[in-house]
GROMACS .gro file of N, CA and C in nm:
model
  204
    1MET      N    1  -2.399   2.895 -12.312
    1MET     CA    2  -2.554   2.877 -12.364
    1MET      C    3  -2.566   2.800 -12.487
    2GLN      N    4  -2.673   2.697 -12.453
    2GLN     CA    5  -2.705   2.610 -12.571
    2GLN      C    6  -2.805   2.666 -12.674
    3SER      N    7  -2.798   2.636 -12.780
    3SER     CA    8  -2.925   2.695 -12.878
    3SER      C    9  -3.061   2.597 -12.802
    4ILE      N   10  -3.148   2.656 -12.869
    4ILE     CA   11  -3.303   2.580 -12.841
    4ILE      C   12  -3.265   2.452 -12.941
    5GLU      N   13  -3.239   2.468 -13.042
    5GLU     CA   14  -3.214   2.336 -13.146
    5GLU      C   15  -3.144   2.241 -13.065
    6SER      N   16  -3.021   2.257 -13.023
    6SER     CA   17  -2.941   2.181 -12.941
    6SER      C   18  -3.029   2.094 -12.856
    7VAL      N   19  -3.078   2.202 -12.767
    7VAL     CA   20  -3.153   2.134 -12.639
    7VAL      C   21  -3.264   2.071 -12.675
    8PHE      N   22  -3.344   2.075 -12.778
    8PHE     CA   23  -3.457   2.021 -12.854
    8PHE      C   24  -3.420   1.865 -12.898
    9ASN      N   25  -3.292   1.867 -12.986
    9ASN     CA   26  -3.240   1.759 -13.027
    9ASN      C   27  -3.198   1.653 -12.940
   10TYR      N   28  -3.138   1.717 -12.797
   10TYR     CA   29  -3.097   1.616 -12.692
   10TYR      C   30  -3.192   1.573 -12.636
   11ILE      N   31  -3.306   1.640 -12.595
   11ILE     CA   32  -3.446   1.576 -12.528
   11ILE      C   33  -3.527   1.491 -12.620
   12GLY      N   34  -3.522   1.539 -12.739
   12GLY     CA   35  -3.630   1.486 -12.832
   12GLY      C   36  -3.574   1.331 -12.865
   13GLU      N   37  -3.445   1.330 -12.849
   13GLU     CA   38  -3.389   1.161 -12.855
   13GLU      C   39  -3.406   1.079 -12.755
   14PRO      N   40  -3.457   0.978 -12.789
   14PRO     CA   41  -3.533   0.902 -12.687
   14PRO      C   42  -3.430   0.825 -12.622
   15GLY      N   43  -3.331   0.798 -12.644
   15GLY     CA   44  -3.205   0.752 -12.589
   15GLY      C   45  -3.159   0.826 -12.459
   16ASN      N   46  -3.176   0.945 -12.484
   16ASN     CA   47  -3.094   1.024 -12.373
   16ASN      C   48  -3.204   1.039 -12.260
   17MET      N   49  -3.303   1.013 -12.258
   17MET     CA   50  -3.411   1.007 -12.170
   17MET      C   51  -3.355   0.949 -12.003
   18VAL      N   52  -3.310   0.836 -12.038
   18VAL     CA   53  -3.245   0.770 -11.927
   18VAL      C   54  -3.137   0.850 -11.849
   19GLU      N   55  -3.085   0.953 -11.909
   19GLU     CA   56  -3.000   1.063 -11.843
   19GLU      C   57  -3.090   1.148 -11.759
   20ILE      N   58  -3.182   1.190 -11.812
   20ILE     CA   59  -3.265   1.309 -11.772
   20ILE      C   60  -3.375   1.287 -11.680
   21TRP      N   61  -3.447   1.153 -11.702
   21TRP     CA   62  -3.577   1.124 -11.620
   21TRP      C   63  -3.541   1.026 -11.483
   22PRO      N   64  -3.562   1.061 -11.387
   22PRO     CA   65  -3.513   1.015 -11.276
   22PRO      C   66  -3.606   0.857 -11.262
   23SER      N   67  -3.545   0.745 -11.217
   23SER     CA   68  -3.587   0.634 -11.203
   23SER      C   69  -3.603   0.555 -11.349
   24LEU      N   70  -3.578   0.602 -11.448
   24LEU     CA   71  -3.601   0.551 -11.591
   24LEU      C   72  -3.463   0.428 -11.597
   25ILE      N   73  -3.495   0.309 -11.660
   25ILE     CA   74  -3.411   0.239 -11.655
   25ILE      C   75  -3.367   0.222 -11.797
   26SER      N   76  -3.477   0.208 -11.892
   26SER     CA   77  -3.443   0.210 -12.015
   26SER      C   78  -3.549   0.266 -12.098
   27LEU      N   79  -3.532   0.285 -12.225
   27LEU     CA   80  -3.640   0.326 -12.325
   27LEU      C   81  -3.592   0.280 -12.483
   28THR      N   82  -3.669   0.206 -12.537
   28THR     CA   83  -3.667   0.131 -12.645
   28THR      C   84  -3.742   0.187 -12.760
   29ILE      N   85  -3.705   0.231 -12.860
   29ILE     CA   86  -3.798   0.250 -12.992
   29ILE      C   87  -3.854   0.139 -13.058
   30GLU      N   88  -3.995   0.133 -13.076
   30GLU     CA   89  -4.052  -0.005 -13.148
   30GLU      C   90  -4.074   0.050 -13.313
   31LYS      N   91  -4.121   0.176 -13.296
   31LYS     CA   92  -4.152   0.217 -13.434
   31LYS      C   93  -4.141   0.372 -13.457
   32LYS      N   94  -4.108   0.422 -13.560
   32LYS     CA   95  -4.095   0.562 -13.590
   32LYS      C   96  -4.234   0.565 -13.667
   33LEU      N   97  -4.308   0.700 -13.612
   33LEU     CA   98  -4.434   0.718 -13.669
   33LEU      C   99  -4.430   0.810 -13.823
   34ASP      N  100  -4.535   0.831 -13.899
   34ASP     CA  101  -4.519   0.905 -13.985
   34ASP      C  102  -4.513   1.064 -13.942
   35ASN      N  103  -4.541   1.117 -13.806
   35ASN     CA  104  -4.560   1.230 -13.772
   35ASN      C  105  -4.435   1.287 -13.703
   36GLY      N  106  -4.325   1.204 -13.738
   36GLY     CA  107  -4.201   1.245 -13.672
   36GLY      C  108  -4.157   1.188 -13.533
   37GLY      N  109  -4.270   1.134 -13.455
   37GLY     CA  110  -4.280   1.069 -13.348
   37GLY      C  111  -4.232   0.943 -13.334
   38TYR      N  112  -4.240   0.869 -13.237
   38TYR     CA  113  -4.213   0.724 -13.249
   38TYR      C  114  -4.309   0.667 -13.122
   39ARG      N  115  -4.326   0.522 -13.137
   39ARG     CA  116  -4.394   0.439 -13.038
   39ARG      C  117  -4.270   0.374 -12.952
   40PHE      N  118  -4.286   0.367 -12.848
   40PHE     CA  119  -4.179   0.298 -12.741
   40PHE      C  120  -4.206   0.232 -12.610
   41ARG      N  121  -4.118   0.155 -12.592
   41ARG     CA  122  -4.089   0.059 -12.473
   41ARG      C  123  -4.032   0.141 -12.354
   42TRP      N  124  -4.070   0.142 -12.220
   42TRP     CA  125  -3.968   0.209 -12.134
   42TRP      C  126  -4.009   0.107 -12.000
   43ALA      N  127  -3.897   0.131 -11.918
   43ALA     CA  128  -3.888   0.067 -11.819
   43ALA      C  129  -3.842   0.161 -11.697
   44TYR      N  130  -3.898   0.144 -11.582
   44TYR     CA  131  -3.870   0.221 -11.442
   44TYR      C  132  -3.858   0.156 -11.320
   45LYS      N  133  -3.781   0.204 -11.243
   45LYS     CA  134  -3.783   0.165 -11.111
   45LYS      C  135  -3.829   0.241 -10.992
   46MET      N  136  -3.967   0.212 -10.922
   46MET     CA  137  -3.983   0.305 -10.831
   46MET      C  138  -4.034   0.242 -10.703
   47SER      N  139  -3.948   0.250 -10.575
   47SER     CA  140  -4.003   0.183 -10.427
   47SER      C  141  -3.945   0.063 -10.466
   48GLY      N  142  -3.827   0.030 -10.530
   48GLY     CA  143  -3.766  -0.106 -10.551
   48GLY      C  144  -3.854  -0.200 -10.631
   49ASN      N  145  -3.942  -0.141 -10.684
   49ASN     CA  146  -4.011  -0.227 -10.791
   49ASN      C  147  -3.988  -0.173 -10.941
   50ASN      N  148  -3.971  -0.278 -11.045
   50ASN     CA  149  -3.950  -0.230 -11.199
   50ASN      C  150  -4.099  -0.252 -11.243
   51SER      N  151  -4.102  -0.160 -11.334
   51SER     CA  152  -4.249  -0.168 -11.426
   51SER      C  153  -4.185  -0.142 -11.551
   52ASP      N  154  -4.258  -0.223 -11.645
   52ASP     CA  155  -4.247  -0.208 -11.776
   52ASP      C  156  -4.367  -0.133 -11.831
   53ARG      N  157  -4.357  -0.027 -11.936
   53ARG     CA  158  -4.471   0.026 -11.990
   53ARG      C  159  -4.453   0.065 -12.138
   54SER      N  160  -4.550   0.115 -12.224
   54SER     CA  161  -4.546   0.133 -12.344
   54SER      C  162  -4.586   0.281 -12.348
   55GLY      N  163  -4.555   0.351 -12.485
   55GLY     CA  164  -4.603   0.491 -12.497
   55GLY      C  165  -4.583   0.544 -12.655
   56GLU      N  166  -4.634   0.664 -12.663
   56GLU     CA  167  -4.634   0.710 -12.803
   56GLU      C  168  -4.618   0.830 -12.814
   57CYS      N  169  -4.515   0.894 -12.864
   57CYS     CA  170  -4.458   1.071 -12.898
   57CYS      C  171  -4.589   1.088 -13.007
   58ILE      N  172  -4.715   1.144 -12.977
   58ILE     CA  173  -4.824   1.167 -13.045
   58ILE      C  174  -4.791   1.313 -13.131
   59ASP      N  175  -4.732   1.377 -13.093
   59ASP     CA  176  -4.716   1.514 -13.148
   59ASP      C  177  -4.572   1.562 -13.127
   60LEU      N  178  -4.514   1.623 -13.236
   60LEU     CA  179  -4.374   1.658 -13.230
   60LEU      C  180  -4.344   1.785 -13.335
   61VAL      N  181  -4.352   1.887 -13.281
   61VAL     CA  182  -4.291   2.020 -13.354
   61VAL      C  183  -4.151   2.080 -13.321
   62PRO      N  184  -4.063   2.026 -13.422
   62PRO     CA  185  -3.902   2.093 -13.402
   62PRO      C  186  -3.907   2.219 -13.325
   63ASN      N  187  -3.807   2.202 -13.216
   63ASN     CA  188  -3.773   2.321 -13.165
   63ASN      C  189  -3.881   2.414 -13.071
   64LEU      N  190  -3.994   2.324 -13.063
   64LEU     CA  191  -4.119   2.385 -12.983
   64LEU      C  192  -4.125   2.290 -12.886
   65TRP      N  193  -4.210   2.165 -12.905
   65TRP     CA  194  -4.261   2.071 -12.805
   65TRP      C  195  -4.260   1.934 -12.871
   66VAL      N  196  -4.258   1.840 -12.761
   66VAL     CA  197  -4.263   1.686 -12.786
   66VAL      C  198  -4.370   1.689 -12.694
   67ASN      N  199  -4.486   1.605 -12.767
   67ASN     CA  200  -4.595   1.559 -12.676
   67ASN      C  201  -4.614   1.421 -12.646
   68PHE      N  202  -4.614   1.364 -12.535
   68PHE     CA  203  -4.597   1.207 -12.506
   68PHE      C  204  -4.734   1.179 -12.478
   0.00000   0.00000   0.00000
């Protein structure tokens, strides 16, 4: 069994999202934010079409939640 901290550290690491988010092709950090979050660009494939988007982690509380 994994600790909450190890699970949070894994899913809180943007590079790992490609492994756990279906259809996600890539996720790239553009800027680290003062709140511990980050601004990012991501690409996914759905129904044979690729799409590029941007997003921001707006709230991050270690070992509790990440809010995108």
